[in-house]
């Protein structure tokens, strides 16, 4: 669910959810008060994955006597690229300050969108018309999305110690450091452990990287506590001492103030001549802004979505209910479900909503020539379909006109998309190819070569297997365990994600839930793959468009 807060893994510094601040304003609202203007409030509802139930997430403040409110109270949402995060915004006129929505009296309109739609719009600003009262002009609602900046800074530091207490009987100590972030209530939360340096009282630890949010939650003066331990094999590590500092102190870098006495309170209480248990020195400290997926999207990077569908004979006759391509008038087949599940999320990040769609493994009219990259639109000069619905229509139309045949060759379509990606390597576009298939690849050697070449381009490949076939060979392409290679060359990035759709099918037959599960898994790696390409090429996101650069329609006045 979108309202959930991402868990933080303190030892790996993982912050899985990106925090998005959504600001709301309205223009030209309906005036329902007799002697003054309306007193509007906006209520946000979120929808759980695979359910139709709406739950209130929060509401803005009430602003009196205005039809053009700029609300101060923000909505803070966790953003997950791989989920379709449906939002509903209702606008009311408040006659009473009751918390009961029904007592707000006057409904002024509503709109629906996704969080991805707001983030993916130009400059992270989206304007939508309000609706819900027939025959009335209800004005507009405007959203601005901003990623919270304190999530982004990444600190890299290195520390050493000198003359630490000796704890081991037969040797010197095996020291390591444990970092803790202080909380509002005075407690401490572990946020990093260094490696152990064996058998020394003067260790030099390796440089490490930590999110600033993990170290101090964006509060530069918040206390950071560091414990020094001597490692023991049985886990009963001996406490050497501790010191406190802050992010602000660390950020001053190497100087006399960043040499810390390690103190052991118990030893200090027992020994009058106790000075310290050694010192820890900051050797280096630097801060970088770690670019995020949202930075690139807000800077104008477009996701180009291409679909390729398996039209081989092993799918079965489309006119028969046993076929994986069966066009059931009452429910979608697995191909249509996979296409819709992935496409409806990616389309929010593609401004023109034109999607190239191809088929492979069919005989084409009129001469029965076999093709492994034919446009579903039927137009060799223009393979684009308008919107995901346009792709679905072209898919169903192709089923009526081509003959399912074979073999199952992947490389022609991968190379087709790679040629497009090759022309745009400046970070302005990133290509995502969705391939849906029912069987084993016939041209594995050529496909591996195509994947290795594509890994050097701004491109990712999602493969969804439908039907009951064994897809063991597909795992070779999904480089999670072993990177794909061809003729001694390894792919420079892991760009392929393969999943069998049957693993995501809801047992009760809930297609919406099945599609949400599929999309969540296959899309989860896309942001990291995009960032991986940008980082290896040294590409930085372009600045997000400011409101003064946006068209009048999208401007916050």
C-alpha positions as MATLAB code, in Angstrom:
seq = 'XXXXXXXXXXXXXXXXXXXXXXXXXXXXXXXXXXXXXXXXXXXXXXXXXXXXXXXXXXXXXXXXXXXXXXXXXXXXXXXXXXXXXXXXXXXXXXXXXXXXXXXXXXXXXXXXXXXXXXXXXXXXXXXXXXXXXXXXXXXXXXXXXXXXXXXXXXXXXXXXXXXXXXXXXXXXXXXXXXXXXXXXXXXXXXXXXXXXXXXXXXXXXXXXXXXXXXXXXXXXXXXXXXXXXXXXXXXXXXXXXXXXXXXXXXXXXXXXXXXXXXXXXXXXXXXXXXXXXXXXXXXXXXXXXXXXXXXXXXXXXXXXXXXXXXXXXXXXXXXXXXXXXXXXXXXXXXXXXXXXXXXXXXXXXXXXXXXXXXXXXXXXXXXXXXXXXXXXXXXXXXXXXXXXXXXXXXXXXXXXXXXXXXXXXXXXXXXXXXXXXXXXXXXXXXXXXXXXXXXXXXXXXXXXXXXXXXXXXXXXXXXXXXXXXXXXXXXXXXXXXXXXXXXXXXXXXXXXXXXXXXXXXXXXXXXXXXXXXXXXXXXXXXXXXXXXXXXXXXXXXXXXXXXXXXXXXXXXX';
ca = [
       0.000    0.000    0.000;
       1.202    3.452   -0.813;
       0.634    4.913    2.611;
       3.175    2.565    4.165;
       6.544    3.908    5.225;
       9.590    2.172    3.764;
      11.627    0.101    6.210;
      15.270    1.139    6.641;
      17.962   -1.520    6.667;
      20.577    0.030    8.968;
      23.481   -2.216    8.047;
      23.130   -1.866    4.295;
      21.951    1.755    4.307;
      19.001    0.832    2.094;
      16.139    3.313    1.865;
      13.753    1.461   -0.460;
      11.015    4.072   -0.692;
      11.494    7.541   -2.164;
       9.625   10.216   -0.228;
       7.597   12.557   -2.417;
       6.070   15.820   -1.231;
       2.895   16.703   -3.149;
       1.682   20.310   -3.007;
      -1.908   21.104   -4.055;
      -3.605   24.236   -5.318;
      -6.909   24.888   -7.089;
      -8.149   27.397   -9.641;
     -11.644   28.723  -10.404;
     -13.494   26.529   -7.919;
     -17.287   26.466   -7.836;
     -18.693   29.209   -5.568;
     -21.429   27.775   -3.360;
     -21.513   30.309   -0.507;
     -24.157   33.015   -0.764;
     -22.457   35.922    0.999;
     -18.810   34.993    0.487;
     -16.610   32.689   -1.551;
     -16.141   28.971   -0.794;
     -13.946   27.697    2.069;
     -12.180   24.788    0.326;
     -10.316   21.751    1.630;
      -8.779   18.884   -0.378;
      -8.997   15.295    0.882;
      -6.620   12.652   -0.536;
      -7.644    8.996   -0.785;
      -5.332    6.121   -1.724;
      -6.196    2.712   -3.097;
      -4.650   -0.573   -1.978;
      -3.011   -2.871   -4.533;
      -5.548   -5.175   -6.165;
      -8.518   -3.629   -4.340;
     -11.072   -1.004   -5.270;
     -11.415    0.317   -1.745;
     -10.411    3.936   -1.157;
      -8.914    4.961    2.200;
      -8.406    8.507    3.394;
      -4.691    9.355    3.493;
      -4.871   12.954    4.636;
      -6.315   16.401    4.011;
      -5.100   19.931    3.523;
      -5.969   22.803    5.793;
      -9.161   24.804    5.138;
      -8.620   28.169    3.451;
     -11.447   30.624    3.983;
     -13.153   32.688    1.362;
     -11.277   31.807   -1.839;
     -11.843   30.064   -5.153;
      -8.104   29.875   -5.881;
      -6.493   28.277   -2.820;
      -2.771   27.525   -2.514;
      -2.670   24.955    0.275;
       0.288   24.977    2.665;
      -0.195   21.506    4.145;
       1.539   18.917    1.958;
       0.974   15.231    1.346;
       4.050   13.054    1.939;
       3.883    9.818   -0.044;
       6.212    6.865   -0.534;
       6.878    6.451   -4.268;
       7.316    3.000   -5.799;
       7.940    3.076   -9.551;
       6.830   -0.552   -9.937;
       3.352    0.048   -8.492;
       0.361    1.814   -9.992;
      -0.343    4.149   -7.097;
      -3.907    5.365   -7.621;
      -4.894    8.649   -5.981;
      -8.233   10.380   -5.605;
      -8.535   14.028   -4.622;
     -11.935   15.315   -3.419;
     -12.550   19.035   -2.922;
     -15.135   20.219   -0.399;
     -16.499   23.511    0.852;
     -16.381   23.550    4.644;
     -19.378   24.873    6.520;
     -18.256   23.235    9.763;
     -14.818   22.425   11.204;
     -16.001   18.868   11.955;
     -13.635   16.029   11.034;
     -16.578   14.166    9.524;
     -16.383   14.534    5.726;
     -20.160   14.301    5.332;
     -20.501   17.451    7.433;
     -18.404   19.418    4.978;
     -21.764   19.843    3.219;
     -20.710   20.967   -0.238;
     -18.877   18.733   -2.688;
     -16.907   20.889   -5.154;
     -15.495   18.164   -7.419;
     -12.866   15.449   -7.656;
     -10.139   14.076   -9.859;
      -8.211   10.803  -10.212;
      -4.570   10.275  -11.151;
      -1.531    8.196  -10.228;
       1.513    9.364   -8.298;
       3.591    8.386  -11.332;
       1.460   10.668  -13.497;
       2.309   13.664  -11.277;
       6.032   12.842  -11.142;
       6.183   12.050  -14.865;
       4.522   15.303  -15.946;
       6.640   18.215  -17.182;
       8.581   19.695  -14.286;
       6.705   17.469  -11.832;
       3.584   19.624  -12.176;
       0.199   18.370  -13.318;
      -3.097   20.195  -13.830;
      -6.365   18.241  -13.956;
      -9.942   19.404  -14.388;
     -12.325   18.692  -11.531;
     -15.478   16.692  -12.278;
     -18.355   15.082  -10.431;
     -21.181   17.616  -10.712;
     -22.943   17.283  -14.098;
     -23.416   20.459  -16.102;
     -21.082   22.596  -13.967;
     -17.622   23.985  -14.614;
     -15.738   23.033  -11.486;
     -12.306   24.524  -12.135;
      -8.973   22.769  -11.891;
      -6.629   21.232   -9.343;
      -2.856   21.556   -9.696;
      -0.232   19.216   -8.233;
       3.485   19.786   -7.760;
       5.741   16.859   -6.812;
       9.074   17.300   -5.083;
      11.424   14.587   -3.870;
      12.522   15.297   -0.296;
      16.099   16.482   -0.584;
      17.452   15.085    2.680;
      17.136   11.569    1.243;
      19.740   12.186   -1.421;
      23.049   13.169    0.138;
      25.564   10.358    0.434;
      28.520   10.757    2.799;
      31.784    8.870    2.266;
      34.213    8.851    5.179;
      37.271    7.057    6.497;
      38.426    6.773   10.095;
      41.413    5.361   11.956;
      42.202    4.813   15.637;
      45.291    5.105   17.776;
      46.326    3.316   20.981;
      43.049    1.503   21.611;
      42.787   -0.653   24.734;
      44.177   -4.180   24.401;
      41.350   -6.681   24.964;
      42.644  -10.035   23.681;
      44.787  -12.213   25.981;
      47.002  -13.712   23.274;
      47.086  -10.810   20.881;
      46.016   -7.260   20.286;
      42.399   -6.153   19.783;
      40.310   -6.756   16.644;
      38.493   -3.396   16.550;
      35.394   -2.279   14.677;
      33.067    0.739   14.916;
      29.281    0.863   15.320;
      27.452    4.093   14.403;
      24.121    5.095   15.945;
      21.656    7.808   14.963;
      19.927    9.552   17.896;
      16.132    9.653   17.891;
      13.735   12.352   19.086;
      12.988   10.379   22.266;
      16.644   10.102   23.291;
      17.115    6.517   22.118;
      19.660    5.413   19.506;
      19.232    3.434   16.281;
      22.127    1.532   14.711;
      22.935    2.806   11.229;
      26.354    1.406   10.249;
      29.056   -1.099   11.208;
      32.577   -0.977    9.861;
      34.570   -4.053    8.995;
      36.802   -5.678   11.651;
      40.525   -4.909   11.456;
      42.382   -7.859   12.992;
      45.105   -7.797   15.633;
      45.930   -4.104   15.961;
      45.486   -1.223   18.397;
      45.943    1.295   15.572;
      43.389    0.248   12.948;
      42.675    2.055    9.698;
      39.187    1.204    8.479;
      38.183    1.160    4.836;
      36.246    4.187    3.537;
      32.492    3.600    3.688;
      29.439    5.289    2.285;
      26.246    6.050    4.189;
      23.060    7.961    3.364;
      22.903   11.240    5.296;
      19.277   10.427    6.050;
      20.475    7.251    7.771;
      23.114    9.073    9.809;
      21.099   12.042   11.069;
      17.698   12.081    9.333;
      18.584   15.407    7.723;
      19.273   17.142   11.083;
      22.960   18.080   10.822;
      23.303   18.859   14.548;
      21.706   15.649   15.803;
      24.003   13.515   17.974;
      25.797   10.632   16.300;
      27.153    8.067   18.792;
      30.027    5.772   17.845;
      30.924    2.664   19.867;
      34.295    0.964   19.532;
      34.352   -2.818   20.021;
      36.867   -5.631   20.040;
      35.527   -8.441   17.875;
      35.200  -11.942   19.370;
      34.410  -15.036   17.334;
      31.605  -16.113   19.697;
      29.759  -12.822   19.252;
      30.433  -11.524   22.789;
      32.311   -8.484   21.499;
      34.192   -6.480   24.149;
      33.254   -2.824   24.583;
      36.346   -0.602   24.277;
      34.676    2.800   24.511;
      32.529    5.407   22.821;
      32.430    8.980   21.573;
      29.779   11.349   20.202;
      29.840   13.735   17.291;
      27.426   15.119   14.681;
      27.100   15.202   10.926;
      28.015   18.907   11.010;
      31.261   18.143   12.861;
      32.117   15.326   10.467;
      31.424   17.583    7.484;
      34.288   19.885    8.527;
      36.639   17.124    7.392;
      40.055   16.259    8.758;
      41.118   18.740   11.472;
      42.023   18.852   15.159;
      38.355   18.872   16.146;
      37.717   15.545   14.435;
      40.055   13.611   16.735;
      37.860   11.963   19.347;
      38.754   10.498   22.707;
      37.304    7.010   23.122;
      35.872    6.861   26.643;
      34.772    3.839   28.669;
      32.414    5.100   31.440;
      32.976    2.013   33.648;
      36.772    2.322   33.515;
      36.547    6.058   34.053;
      34.452    5.480   37.200;
      36.888    2.932   38.627;
      40.292    4.446   37.786;
      41.263    7.921   38.980;
      44.150    8.202   36.522;
      42.031    7.024   33.546;
      42.470    9.308   30.546;
      40.873    7.449   27.628;
      40.807    4.122   25.800;
      42.471    5.537   22.708;
      41.480    8.023   20.045;
      39.580    7.860   16.751;
      40.485   10.259   13.950;
      38.457   11.237   10.891;
      40.813   10.872    7.916;
      38.496   12.030    5.143;
      34.908   13.083    4.578;
      33.030   14.027    1.408;
      29.388   14.434    0.496;
      27.875   13.737   -2.904;
      24.348   14.124   -4.104;
      23.227   10.668   -5.182;
      20.954   11.136   -8.165;
      17.684    9.277   -8.097;
      15.271    7.933  -10.669;
      12.927   10.821   -9.839;
      15.709   13.351  -10.547;
      16.045   12.032  -14.099;
      12.287   11.871  -14.711;
      11.785   15.418  -13.410;
      14.722   16.511  -15.560;
      12.867   15.319  -18.651;
      14.138   11.762  -19.223;
      11.446    9.845  -21.112;
      10.816    6.108  -20.874;
      10.277    4.680  -24.358;
       8.152    1.551  -24.045;
       8.181   -1.111  -26.771;
       6.152   -4.343  -26.803;
       6.996   -7.605  -28.597;
       4.490  -10.487  -28.626;
       5.076  -14.153  -29.432;
       2.958  -15.276  -32.415;
       4.364  -18.804  -32.670;
       2.074  -21.803  -33.301;
       2.769  -23.322  -29.858;
       0.350  -20.759  -28.423;
      -2.554  -22.644  -30.013;
      -5.319  -21.551  -32.373;
      -6.574  -18.111  -31.168;
     -10.166  -19.135  -31.923;
      -9.973  -22.012  -29.403;
     -10.461  -21.489  -25.629;
      -7.321  -23.571  -24.961;
      -5.136  -21.048  -26.816;
      -3.001  -18.591  -24.865;
      -4.088  -16.026  -27.488;
      -7.811  -16.805  -27.091;
      -9.879  -13.633  -27.412;
     -12.422  -14.157  -24.644;
     -15.037  -11.379  -24.767;
     -15.394  -11.492  -20.973;
     -11.795  -11.498  -19.729;
      -8.280  -10.756  -20.929;
      -5.872  -13.501  -21.925;
      -2.425  -13.703  -20.268;
      -0.737  -11.742  -23.090;
      -3.182   -8.859  -22.760;
      -2.933   -8.900  -18.959;
       0.881   -8.762  -18.975;
       0.891   -5.999  -21.587;
      -1.666   -3.905  -19.705;
      -0.084   -4.477  -16.273;
       3.349   -3.219  -17.316;
       2.256   -0.688  -19.920;
      -0.195    1.204  -17.738;
       2.599    2.052  -15.301;
       5.304    2.931  -17.833;
       2.979    5.130  -19.910;
       3.003    7.750  -17.128;
       6.666    8.446  -17.962;
       6.260    8.739  -21.750;
       4.811   12.080  -22.790;
       3.741   11.219  -26.354;
       2.032    7.909  -25.372;
       3.151    6.392  -28.706;
       4.344    2.827  -28.239;
       6.053    0.712  -30.922;
       4.560   -2.805  -30.872;
       5.913   -5.839  -32.713;
       5.083   -9.490  -33.198;
       7.477  -12.344  -33.880;
       7.193  -15.902  -35.179;
       4.261  -15.449  -37.618;
       3.597  -15.824  -41.347;
       2.383  -12.533  -42.781;
      -0.128  -11.971  -45.565;
      -0.227  -11.976  -48.489;
       2.774  -14.215  -49.304;
       3.208  -16.080  -46.006;
       6.658  -14.689  -45.302;
       7.906  -15.463  -41.749;
       8.749  -12.386  -39.697;
      10.354  -11.960  -36.273;
       9.800   -8.218  -35.950;
       6.594   -7.184  -37.723;
       4.706   -4.058  -36.582;
       1.319   -4.901  -35.067;
       0.024   -1.681  -36.630;
       0.550   -3.232  -40.086;
       2.556   -0.164  -41.107;
       6.254   -0.889  -41.677;
       7.026    2.823  -41.696;
       5.262    3.531  -38.392;
       5.135    0.787  -35.724;
       3.659    3.155  -33.116;
       0.322    2.526  -31.421;
      -1.543    5.270  -29.559;
      -1.639    4.409  -25.856;
      -1.805    0.978  -24.253;
      -5.358    0.540  -25.559;
      -3.995    1.123  -29.067;
      -1.399   -1.628  -28.536;
      -4.117   -4.024  -27.358;
      -6.303   -3.225  -30.384;
      -3.372   -3.787  -32.778;
      -2.550   -7.081  -31.029;
      -6.100   -8.387  -31.392;
      -6.251   -7.218  -35.014;
      -2.973   -9.027  -35.821;
      -4.362  -12.261  -34.381;
      -7.093  -12.078  -37.042;
      -4.716  -11.452  -39.958;
      -1.457  -13.380  -39.435;
      -0.764  -17.112  -39.221;
       0.905  -18.337  -36.028;
       4.075  -20.183  -36.970;
       7.658  -20.138  -35.619;
      10.433  -20.417  -34.564;
      10.761  -18.307  -31.364;
      13.506  -15.840  -32.267;
      14.176  -12.993  -29.813;
      17.260  -11.339  -31.289;
      15.592   -9.469  -34.211;
      13.290   -7.449  -31.914;
      16.034   -6.808  -29.336;
      18.310   -5.531  -32.109;
      15.474   -3.410  -33.523;
      15.011   -1.567  -30.208;
      18.784   -1.400  -29.666;
      19.146    0.489  -32.954;
      16.749    3.142  -31.640;
      18.519    3.283  -28.262;
      21.882    3.646  -30.016;
      20.779    6.958  -31.490;
      19.900    8.533  -28.091;
      22.591    8.016  -25.460;
      22.544   11.496  -23.865;
      20.203   10.525  -21.014;
      17.110   12.128  -22.544;
      15.530    8.728  -23.278;
      15.624    5.234  -21.786;
      14.160    2.264  -23.642;
      12.165   -0.546  -22.023;
      11.327   -3.608  -24.142;
       8.589   -5.943  -22.911;
       8.687   -9.382  -24.552;
       5.847  -11.822  -23.865;
       6.382  -15.436  -24.898;
       5.051  -18.941  -24.322;
       8.148  -20.994  -24.967;
      11.835  -21.622  -25.239;
      14.033  -19.302  -27.309;
      15.184  -20.809  -30.610;
      18.061  -18.368  -31.213;
      19.707  -18.327  -27.765;
      23.234  -17.721  -29.136;
      22.130  -14.692  -31.167;
      19.914  -13.457  -28.287;
      22.830  -13.529  -25.844;
      24.900  -11.524  -28.313;
      22.041   -9.020  -28.683;
      21.688   -8.689  -24.871;
      25.435   -8.142  -24.375;
      25.367   -5.378  -27.008;
      22.179   -3.820  -25.592;
      23.669   -3.699  -22.069;
      25.915   -0.853  -23.262;
      22.849    1.166  -24.319;
      20.085    3.007  -22.391;
      17.861   -0.066  -22.479;
      16.207   -2.710  -20.278;
      14.413   -5.904  -21.294;
      11.484   -7.486  -19.458;
      10.518  -11.021  -20.478;
       7.227  -12.461  -19.255;
       6.623  -16.162  -19.816;
       2.971  -17.188  -20.196;
       1.486  -20.669  -20.155;
       2.713  -23.940  -18.604;
       6.051  -24.365  -20.431;
       9.372  -24.865  -18.641;
      11.338  -21.644  -18.882;
      14.632  -22.854  -17.392;
      16.674  -21.573  -20.349;
      15.337  -18.058  -19.803;
      17.198  -17.842  -16.497;
      20.427  -17.662  -18.536;
      19.340  -14.237  -19.767;
      18.340  -12.923  -16.334;
      21.788  -12.016  -15.043;
      20.980  -11.899  -11.328;
      23.319  -14.804  -10.565;
      25.695  -14.970  -13.538;
      26.105  -12.054  -15.944;
      25.101  -12.861  -19.554;
      28.063  -13.419  -21.857;
      28.646  -13.975  -25.560;
      31.879  -15.026  -27.255;
      33.894  -14.183  -24.136;
      32.292  -10.764  -23.609;
      30.175  -10.162  -20.514;
      27.235   -7.768  -20.432;
      28.364   -4.614  -18.641;
      25.001   -4.348  -16.835;
      22.232   -6.750  -15.867;
      19.399   -5.497  -18.089;
      17.108   -8.540  -18.358;
      14.338   -9.437  -15.940;
      12.484  -12.712  -16.603;
       9.387  -13.952  -14.756;
       6.793  -16.657  -15.469;
       3.327  -15.063  -15.218;
       1.871  -18.186  -13.560;
       3.828  -17.337  -10.390;
       1.751  -14.163  -10.004;
      -1.715  -15.453  -10.843;
      -4.194  -14.945   -8.024;
      -5.793  -18.274   -7.091;
      -9.227  -16.700   -6.720;
      -9.099  -15.375  -10.300;
      -8.648  -11.696   -9.361;
      -7.047  -10.354  -12.556;
      -6.384   -6.899  -11.102;
      -4.375   -8.423   -8.254;
      -2.504  -10.757  -10.643;
      -1.525   -7.812  -12.845;
      -0.440   -5.681   -9.869;
       1.776   -8.486   -8.549;
       3.364   -9.003  -11.962;
       4.044   -5.301  -12.559;
       5.486   -4.834   -9.063;
       8.071   -7.556   -9.609;
       9.111   -6.997  -13.226;
       9.355   -3.214  -12.952;
      11.175   -3.093   -9.610;
      14.632   -3.233  -11.237;
      14.044   -0.572  -13.930;
      14.970    2.497  -11.805;
      18.278    0.939  -10.712;
      19.039   -0.190  -14.266;
      18.396    3.340  -15.558;
      20.605    4.826  -12.827;
      23.309    2.237  -13.543;
      23.495    3.311  -17.185;
      23.514    7.024  -16.346;
      26.240    6.571  -13.727;
      28.574    4.548  -15.955;
      28.241    7.219  -18.665;
      28.667   10.137  -16.249;
      25.248   11.515  -17.208;
      23.642   13.875  -14.710;
      19.933   14.722  -14.699;
      18.956   17.971  -16.268;
      17.526   20.553  -13.862;
      13.782   20.178  -13.366;
      11.858   22.872  -15.201;
      10.987   25.770  -12.937;
       7.463   27.117  -12.844;
       8.546   30.141  -14.909;
       9.655   27.812  -17.708;
       6.423   25.818  -17.772;
       3.445   26.472  -20.028;
       0.763   28.675  -18.467;
      -1.520   25.643  -18.067;
       0.840   23.989  -15.597;
       2.013   27.041  -13.689;
       1.350   27.523   -9.983;
       0.242   31.125   -9.745;
];
